[in-house]
Short mmCIF file of C-alpha atoms in Angstrom, two decimals:
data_model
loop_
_atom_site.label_atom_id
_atom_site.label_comp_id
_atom_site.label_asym_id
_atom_site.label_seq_id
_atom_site.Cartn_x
_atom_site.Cartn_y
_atom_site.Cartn_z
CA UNK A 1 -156.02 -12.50 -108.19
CA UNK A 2 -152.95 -13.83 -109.44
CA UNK A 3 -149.28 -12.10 -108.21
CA UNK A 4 -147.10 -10.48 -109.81
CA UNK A 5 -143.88 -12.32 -111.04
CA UNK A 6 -140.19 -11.76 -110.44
CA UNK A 7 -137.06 -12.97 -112.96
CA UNK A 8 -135.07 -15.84 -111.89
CA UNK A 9 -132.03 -14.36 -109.49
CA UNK A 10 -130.11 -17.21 -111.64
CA UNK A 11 -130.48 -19.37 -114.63
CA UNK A 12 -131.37 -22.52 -114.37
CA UNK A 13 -128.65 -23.68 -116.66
CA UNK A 14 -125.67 -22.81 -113.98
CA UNK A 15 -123.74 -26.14 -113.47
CA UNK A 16 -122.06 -26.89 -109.86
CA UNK A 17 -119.28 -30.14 -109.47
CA UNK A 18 -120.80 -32.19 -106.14
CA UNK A 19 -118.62 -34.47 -104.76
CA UNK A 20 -119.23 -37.92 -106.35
CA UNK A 21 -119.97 -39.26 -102.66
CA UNK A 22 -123.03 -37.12 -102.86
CA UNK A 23 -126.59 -38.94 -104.15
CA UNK A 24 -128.41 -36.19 -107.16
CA UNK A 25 -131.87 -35.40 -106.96
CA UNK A 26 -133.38 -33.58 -109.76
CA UNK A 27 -132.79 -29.21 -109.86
CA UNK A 28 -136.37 -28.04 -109.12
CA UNK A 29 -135.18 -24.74 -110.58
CA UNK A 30 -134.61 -25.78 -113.62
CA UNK A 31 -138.29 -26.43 -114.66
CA UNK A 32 -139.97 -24.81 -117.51
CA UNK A 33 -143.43 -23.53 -117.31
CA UNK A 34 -146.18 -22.36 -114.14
CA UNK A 35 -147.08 -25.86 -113.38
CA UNK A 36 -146.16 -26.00 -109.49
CA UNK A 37 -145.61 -30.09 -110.23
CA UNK A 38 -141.97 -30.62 -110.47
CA UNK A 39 -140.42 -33.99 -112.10
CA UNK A 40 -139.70 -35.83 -108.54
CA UNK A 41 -143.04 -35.55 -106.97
CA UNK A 42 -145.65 -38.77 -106.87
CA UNK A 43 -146.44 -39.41 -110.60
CA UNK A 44 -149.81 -41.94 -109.84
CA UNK A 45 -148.49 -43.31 -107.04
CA UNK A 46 -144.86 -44.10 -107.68
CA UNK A 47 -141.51 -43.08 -106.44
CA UNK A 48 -138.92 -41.16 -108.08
CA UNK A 49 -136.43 -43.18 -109.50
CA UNK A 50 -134.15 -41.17 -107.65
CA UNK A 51 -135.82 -41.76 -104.40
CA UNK A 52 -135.72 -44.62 -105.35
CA UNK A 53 -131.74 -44.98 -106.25
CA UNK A 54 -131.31 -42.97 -102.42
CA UNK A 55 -134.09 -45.97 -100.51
CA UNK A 56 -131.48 -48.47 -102.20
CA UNK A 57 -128.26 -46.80 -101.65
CA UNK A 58 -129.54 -46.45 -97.89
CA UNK A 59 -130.25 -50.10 -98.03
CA UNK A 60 -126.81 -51.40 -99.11
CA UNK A 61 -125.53 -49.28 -96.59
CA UNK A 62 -127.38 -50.71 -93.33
CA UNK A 63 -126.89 -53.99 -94.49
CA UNK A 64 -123.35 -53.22 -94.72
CA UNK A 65 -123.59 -52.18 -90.77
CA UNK A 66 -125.09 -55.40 -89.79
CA UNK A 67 -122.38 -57.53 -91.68
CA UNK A 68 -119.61 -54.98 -89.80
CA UNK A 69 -121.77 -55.45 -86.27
CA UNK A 70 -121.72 -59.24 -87.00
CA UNK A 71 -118.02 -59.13 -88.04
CA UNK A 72 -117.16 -57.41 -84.44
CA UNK A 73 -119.48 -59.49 -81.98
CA UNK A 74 -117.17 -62.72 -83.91
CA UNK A 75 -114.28 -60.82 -82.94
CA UNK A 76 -115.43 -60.32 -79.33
CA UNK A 77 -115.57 -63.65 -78.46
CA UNK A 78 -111.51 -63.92 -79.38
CA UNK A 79 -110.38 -60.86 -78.03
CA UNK A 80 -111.34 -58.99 -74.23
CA UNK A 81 -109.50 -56.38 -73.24
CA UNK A 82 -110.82 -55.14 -69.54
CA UNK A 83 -108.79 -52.09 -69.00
CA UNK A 84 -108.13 -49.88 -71.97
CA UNK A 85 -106.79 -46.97 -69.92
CA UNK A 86 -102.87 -47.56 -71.21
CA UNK A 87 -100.46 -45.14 -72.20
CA UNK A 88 -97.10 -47.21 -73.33
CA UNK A 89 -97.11 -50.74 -74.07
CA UNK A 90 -93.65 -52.34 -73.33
CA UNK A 91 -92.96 -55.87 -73.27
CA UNK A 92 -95.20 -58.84 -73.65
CA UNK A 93 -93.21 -62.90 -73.37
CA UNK A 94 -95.29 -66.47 -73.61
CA UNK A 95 -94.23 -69.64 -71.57
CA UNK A 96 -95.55 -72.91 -72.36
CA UNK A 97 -93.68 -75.25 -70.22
CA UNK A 98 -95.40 -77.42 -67.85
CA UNK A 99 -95.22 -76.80 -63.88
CA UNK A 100 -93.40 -79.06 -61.70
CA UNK A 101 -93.05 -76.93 -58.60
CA UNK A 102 -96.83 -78.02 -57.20
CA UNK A 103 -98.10 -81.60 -57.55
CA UNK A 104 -101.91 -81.33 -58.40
CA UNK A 105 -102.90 -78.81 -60.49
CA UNK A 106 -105.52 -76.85 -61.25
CA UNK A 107 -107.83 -76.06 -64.64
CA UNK A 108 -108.76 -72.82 -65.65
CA UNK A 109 -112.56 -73.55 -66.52
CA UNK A 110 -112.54 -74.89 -62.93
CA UNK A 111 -111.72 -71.99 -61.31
CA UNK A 112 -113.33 -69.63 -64.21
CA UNK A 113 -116.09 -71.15 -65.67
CA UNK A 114 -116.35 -72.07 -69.37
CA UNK A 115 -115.55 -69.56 -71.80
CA UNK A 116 -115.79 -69.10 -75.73
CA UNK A 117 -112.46 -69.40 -76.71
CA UNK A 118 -111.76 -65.99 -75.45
CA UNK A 119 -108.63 -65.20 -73.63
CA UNK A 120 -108.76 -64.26 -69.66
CA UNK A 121 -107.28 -61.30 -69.47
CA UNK A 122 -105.85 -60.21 -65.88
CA UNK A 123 -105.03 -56.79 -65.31
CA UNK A 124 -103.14 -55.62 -62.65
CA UNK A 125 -102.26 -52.05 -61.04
CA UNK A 126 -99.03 -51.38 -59.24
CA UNK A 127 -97.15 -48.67 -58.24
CA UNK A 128 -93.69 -49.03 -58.96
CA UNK A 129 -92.56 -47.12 -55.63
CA UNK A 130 -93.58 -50.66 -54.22
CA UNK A 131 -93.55 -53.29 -56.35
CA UNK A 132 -95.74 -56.68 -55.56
CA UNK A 133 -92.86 -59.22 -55.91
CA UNK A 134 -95.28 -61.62 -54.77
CA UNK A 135 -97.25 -60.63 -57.61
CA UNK A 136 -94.16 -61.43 -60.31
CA UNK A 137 -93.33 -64.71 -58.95
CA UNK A 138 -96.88 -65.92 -59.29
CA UNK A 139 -96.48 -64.41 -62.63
CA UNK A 140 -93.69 -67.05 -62.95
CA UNK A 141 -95.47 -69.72 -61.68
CA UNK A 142 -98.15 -69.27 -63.94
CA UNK A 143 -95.84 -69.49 -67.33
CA UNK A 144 -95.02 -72.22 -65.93
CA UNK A 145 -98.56 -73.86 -66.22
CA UNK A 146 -100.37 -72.40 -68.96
CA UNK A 147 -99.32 -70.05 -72.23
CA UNK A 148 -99.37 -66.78 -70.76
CA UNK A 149 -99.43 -63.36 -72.91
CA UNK A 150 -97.52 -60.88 -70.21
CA UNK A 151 -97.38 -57.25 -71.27
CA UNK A 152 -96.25 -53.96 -68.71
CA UNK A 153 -97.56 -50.71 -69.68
CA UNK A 154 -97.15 -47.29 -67.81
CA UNK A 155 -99.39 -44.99 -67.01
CA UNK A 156 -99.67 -41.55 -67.58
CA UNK A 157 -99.91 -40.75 -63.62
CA UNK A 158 -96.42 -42.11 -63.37
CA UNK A 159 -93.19 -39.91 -64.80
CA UNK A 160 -91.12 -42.84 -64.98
CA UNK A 161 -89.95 -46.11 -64.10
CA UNK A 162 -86.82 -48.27 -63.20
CA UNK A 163 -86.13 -50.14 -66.45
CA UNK A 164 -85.90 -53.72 -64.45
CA UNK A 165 -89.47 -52.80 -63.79
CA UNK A 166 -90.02 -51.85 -67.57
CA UNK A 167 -88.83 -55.68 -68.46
CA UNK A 168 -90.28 -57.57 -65.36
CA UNK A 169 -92.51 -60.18 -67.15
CA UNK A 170 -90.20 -60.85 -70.22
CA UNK A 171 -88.77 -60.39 -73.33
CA UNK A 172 -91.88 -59.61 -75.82
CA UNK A 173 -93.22 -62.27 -77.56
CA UNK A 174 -93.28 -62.67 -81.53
CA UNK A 175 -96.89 -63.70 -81.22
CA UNK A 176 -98.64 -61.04 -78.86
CA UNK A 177 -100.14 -60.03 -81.51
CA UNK A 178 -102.24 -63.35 -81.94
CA UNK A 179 -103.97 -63.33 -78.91
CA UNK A 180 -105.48 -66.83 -79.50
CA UNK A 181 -102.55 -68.41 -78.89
CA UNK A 182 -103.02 -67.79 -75.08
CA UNK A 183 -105.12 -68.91 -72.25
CA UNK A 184 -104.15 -65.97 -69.87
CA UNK A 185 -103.92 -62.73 -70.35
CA UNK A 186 -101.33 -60.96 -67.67
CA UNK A 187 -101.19 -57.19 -67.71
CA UNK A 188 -99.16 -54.88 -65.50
CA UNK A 189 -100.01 -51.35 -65.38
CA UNK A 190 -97.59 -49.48 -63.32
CA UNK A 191 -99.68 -46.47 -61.89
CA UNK A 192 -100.33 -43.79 -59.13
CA UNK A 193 -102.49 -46.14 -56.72
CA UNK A 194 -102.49 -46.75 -53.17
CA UNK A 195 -102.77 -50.18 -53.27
CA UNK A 196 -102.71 -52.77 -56.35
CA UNK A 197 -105.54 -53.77 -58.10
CA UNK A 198 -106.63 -56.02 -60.08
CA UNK A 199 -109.45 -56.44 -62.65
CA UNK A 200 -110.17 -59.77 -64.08
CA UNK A 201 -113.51 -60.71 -66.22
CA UNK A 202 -114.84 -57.06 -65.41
CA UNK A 203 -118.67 -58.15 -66.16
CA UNK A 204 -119.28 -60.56 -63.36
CA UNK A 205 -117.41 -59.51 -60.70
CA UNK A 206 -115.72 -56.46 -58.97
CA UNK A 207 -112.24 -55.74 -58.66
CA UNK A 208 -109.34 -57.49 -56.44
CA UNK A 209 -107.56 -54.64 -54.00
CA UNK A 210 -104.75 -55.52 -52.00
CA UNK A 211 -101.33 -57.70 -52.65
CA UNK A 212 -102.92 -60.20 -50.48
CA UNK A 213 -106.07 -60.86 -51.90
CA UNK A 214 -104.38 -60.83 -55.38
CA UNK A 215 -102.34 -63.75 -54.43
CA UNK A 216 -104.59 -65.27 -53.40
CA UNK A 217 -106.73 -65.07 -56.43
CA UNK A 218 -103.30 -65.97 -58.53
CA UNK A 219 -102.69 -68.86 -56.23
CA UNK A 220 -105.96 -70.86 -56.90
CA UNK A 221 -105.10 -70.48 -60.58
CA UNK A 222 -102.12 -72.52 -59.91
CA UNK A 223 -103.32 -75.65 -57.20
CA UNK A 224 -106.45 -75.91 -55.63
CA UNK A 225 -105.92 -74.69 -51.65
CA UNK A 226 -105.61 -77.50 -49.22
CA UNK A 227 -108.32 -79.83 -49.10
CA UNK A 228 -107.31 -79.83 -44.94
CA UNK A 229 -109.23 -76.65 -43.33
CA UNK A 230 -106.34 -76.57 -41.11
CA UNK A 231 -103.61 -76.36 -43.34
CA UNK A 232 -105.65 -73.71 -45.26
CA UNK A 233 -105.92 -71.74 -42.29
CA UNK A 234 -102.95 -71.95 -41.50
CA UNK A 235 -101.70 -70.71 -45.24
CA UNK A 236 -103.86 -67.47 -45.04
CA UNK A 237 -102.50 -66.85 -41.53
CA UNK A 238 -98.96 -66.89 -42.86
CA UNK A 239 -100.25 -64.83 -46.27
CA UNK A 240 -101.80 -61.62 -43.46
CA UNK A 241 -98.70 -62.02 -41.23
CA UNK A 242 -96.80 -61.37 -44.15
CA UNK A 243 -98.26 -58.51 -45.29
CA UNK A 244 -98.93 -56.57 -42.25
CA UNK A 245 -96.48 -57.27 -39.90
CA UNK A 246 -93.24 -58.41 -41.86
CA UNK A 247 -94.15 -55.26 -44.50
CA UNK A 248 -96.06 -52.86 -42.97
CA UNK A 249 -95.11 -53.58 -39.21
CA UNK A 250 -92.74 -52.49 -36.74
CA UNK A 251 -89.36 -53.22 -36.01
CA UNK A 252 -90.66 -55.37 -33.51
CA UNK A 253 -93.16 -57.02 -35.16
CA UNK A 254 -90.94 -57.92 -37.78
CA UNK A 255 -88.30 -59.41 -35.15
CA UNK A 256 -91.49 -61.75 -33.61
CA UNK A 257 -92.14 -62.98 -37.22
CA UNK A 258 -88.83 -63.70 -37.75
CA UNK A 259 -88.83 -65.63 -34.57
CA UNK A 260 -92.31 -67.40 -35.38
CA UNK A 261 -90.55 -67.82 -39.13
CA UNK A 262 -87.82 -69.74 -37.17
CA UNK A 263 -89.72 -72.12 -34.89
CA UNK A 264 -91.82 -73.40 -37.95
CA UNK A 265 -89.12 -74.07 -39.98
CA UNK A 266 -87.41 -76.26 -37.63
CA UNK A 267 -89.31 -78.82 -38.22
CA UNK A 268 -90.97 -78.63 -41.27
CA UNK A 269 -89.22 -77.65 -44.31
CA UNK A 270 -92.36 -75.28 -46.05
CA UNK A 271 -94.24 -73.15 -43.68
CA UNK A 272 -97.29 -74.90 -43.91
CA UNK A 273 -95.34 -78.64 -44.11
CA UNK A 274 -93.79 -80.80 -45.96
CA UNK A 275 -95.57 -78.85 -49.50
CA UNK A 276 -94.35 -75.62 -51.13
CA UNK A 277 -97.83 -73.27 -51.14
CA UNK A 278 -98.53 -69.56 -51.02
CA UNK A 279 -97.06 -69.00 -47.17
CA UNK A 280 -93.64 -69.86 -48.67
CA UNK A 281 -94.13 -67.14 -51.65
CA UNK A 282 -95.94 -64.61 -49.68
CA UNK A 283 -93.56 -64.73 -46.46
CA UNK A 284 -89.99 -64.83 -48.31
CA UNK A 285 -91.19 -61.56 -50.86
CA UNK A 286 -92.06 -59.55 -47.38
CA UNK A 287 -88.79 -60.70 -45.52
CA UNK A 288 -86.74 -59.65 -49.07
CA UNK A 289 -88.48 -56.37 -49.16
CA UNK A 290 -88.43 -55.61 -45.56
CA UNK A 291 -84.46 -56.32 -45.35
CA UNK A 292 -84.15 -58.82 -42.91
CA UNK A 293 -83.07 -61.30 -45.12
CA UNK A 294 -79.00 -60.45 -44.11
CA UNK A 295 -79.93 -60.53 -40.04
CA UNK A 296 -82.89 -63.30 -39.89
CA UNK A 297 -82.35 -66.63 -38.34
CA UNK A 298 -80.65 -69.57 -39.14
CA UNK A 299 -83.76 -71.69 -40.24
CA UNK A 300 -84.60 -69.08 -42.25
CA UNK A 301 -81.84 -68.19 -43.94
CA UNK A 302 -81.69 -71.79 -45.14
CA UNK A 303 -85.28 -71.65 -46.20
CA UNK A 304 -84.57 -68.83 -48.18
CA UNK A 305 -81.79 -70.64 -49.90
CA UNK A 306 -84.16 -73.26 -50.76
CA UNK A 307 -87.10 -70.41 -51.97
CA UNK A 308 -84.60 -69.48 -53.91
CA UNK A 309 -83.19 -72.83 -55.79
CA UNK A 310 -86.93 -73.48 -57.22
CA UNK A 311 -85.99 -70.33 -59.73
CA UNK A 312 -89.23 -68.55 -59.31
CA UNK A 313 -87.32 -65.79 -57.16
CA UNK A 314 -84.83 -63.98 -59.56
#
């Protein structure tokens, strides 16, 4: 038994602007007669041309994806940035001069690995109630060897910081915004930590914590560490004595390095002999930022003299 029928609510003449962005699809209300077939369904087993138009629109528009995906995978491979939690960026400089101040060198694949082309970036977290001067004159030292993009930025955790700290790494260069330009990336995040950190390369391995351990890692980036397991020892003993007795020890702990400081220095002119190496840098930033420079012997204050003639201390 057939129902009964109601009037349209509407005509099916009414005409409503769609954004163009939209795809159209024939107005099912519009069609005349009982037939329950409207103009868009299967017609003998083919599409709607405007299911059709929409399968090809949505076409065009995945292969447009893959071309974009493609376009940032290239872009990848040029362009690693490790730490993205910045607030301010401030200053970035580039150095390509070559180093004098150590007499075999090091390469960065060497100490690395191969890469694609993409720039090492090293990023580095400091608070600026201490900073790691041992830190900036590695920083120094490595302008000195390879082209270096340097940039400070300050984190939101910190309310503010000294301007000299603001400017530590350089004037910024013209060309930190080509990024292929550089070998190393060096990035200075001045931020609310208890220690510094540092991230480098952050897919295959963890992160660097501690001063010490940073230099380290900056050191071999510079010269390869003495082939002699003594005088190797012997660095990394001055690098911890540094560190936790000249700058976190006591008065007299800091007089006994002094003293130890002293006796070596007598008769060698480079705490670890006759070569400038990481005992020099690490042991002359700790006696500067303990304040003994003024008061410390008189081997040492003509060691620091010649620390600072290289020009890696200013």
């Amino acid at each position: 038994m057939p129902m009964y029928q109601v009037k349209p609510i509407c005509g099916g003449d009414i005409k409503i602007d769609l954004p163009t962005c939209m795809y159209k699809v024939p107005n099912i209300h519009a069609q005349q007669g009982k037939s329950c077939t409207p103009e868009h369904a299967l017609q003998n087993g083919e599409l709607d041309p405007a299911v059709k138009a929409l399968e090809a629109r949505q076409d065009e528009i995945m292969r447009k994806l893959y071309e974009l995906k493609a376009a940032v995978e290239g872009l990848a491979k040029t362009v690693m940035t490790p730490d993205a939690d910045l607030d301010l960026t401030v200053s970035s400089s580039l150095s390509s001069q070559s180093s004098t101040t150590f007499k075999s060198t090091t390469d960065l694949d060497t100490v690395l690995g191969k890469d694609l082309g993409a720039l090492r970036d090293i990023v580095i977290n400091a608070n600026p109630v201490q900073p790691p001067l041992t830190l900036l004159v590695l920083h120094s030292l490595l302008c000195q060897r390879y082209r270096v993009l340097s940039t400070v930025h300050v984190h939101s955790s910190v309310a503010s910081v000294p301007p000299q700290l603001l400017s530590c790494l350089g004037p910024r260069h013209a060309d930190s915004y080509a990024r292929h330009m550089f070998q190393l990336g060096f990035t200075l995040i001045w931020k609310d930590v208890p220690k510094p950190q540092m991230k480098f390369s952050i897919k295959n391995m963890c992160p660097i914590e501690g001063e010490a351990n940073i230099a380290r890692f900056l050191f071999k980036l510079l010269a390869p560490y003495p082939i002699d397991p003594a005088v190797a020892t012997l660095v990394d003993s001055w690098v911890d004595t540094a560190f936790f007795q000249l700058a976190e020890g006591s008065v007299k702990e800091r007089s006994a390095v002094l003293r130890a400081l002293n006796s070596t220095l007598g008769s060698n002119p480079w705490l670890s002999g006759p070569e400038f190496s990481l005992a020099d840098i690490a042991c002359y930033c700790c006696v500067l930022q303990s304040g003994s420079a003024s008061s410390s012997p008189a081997n040492v204050q003509r060691w620091i003299k010649s620390c600072e003639n290289l020009g890696h201390f200013s």
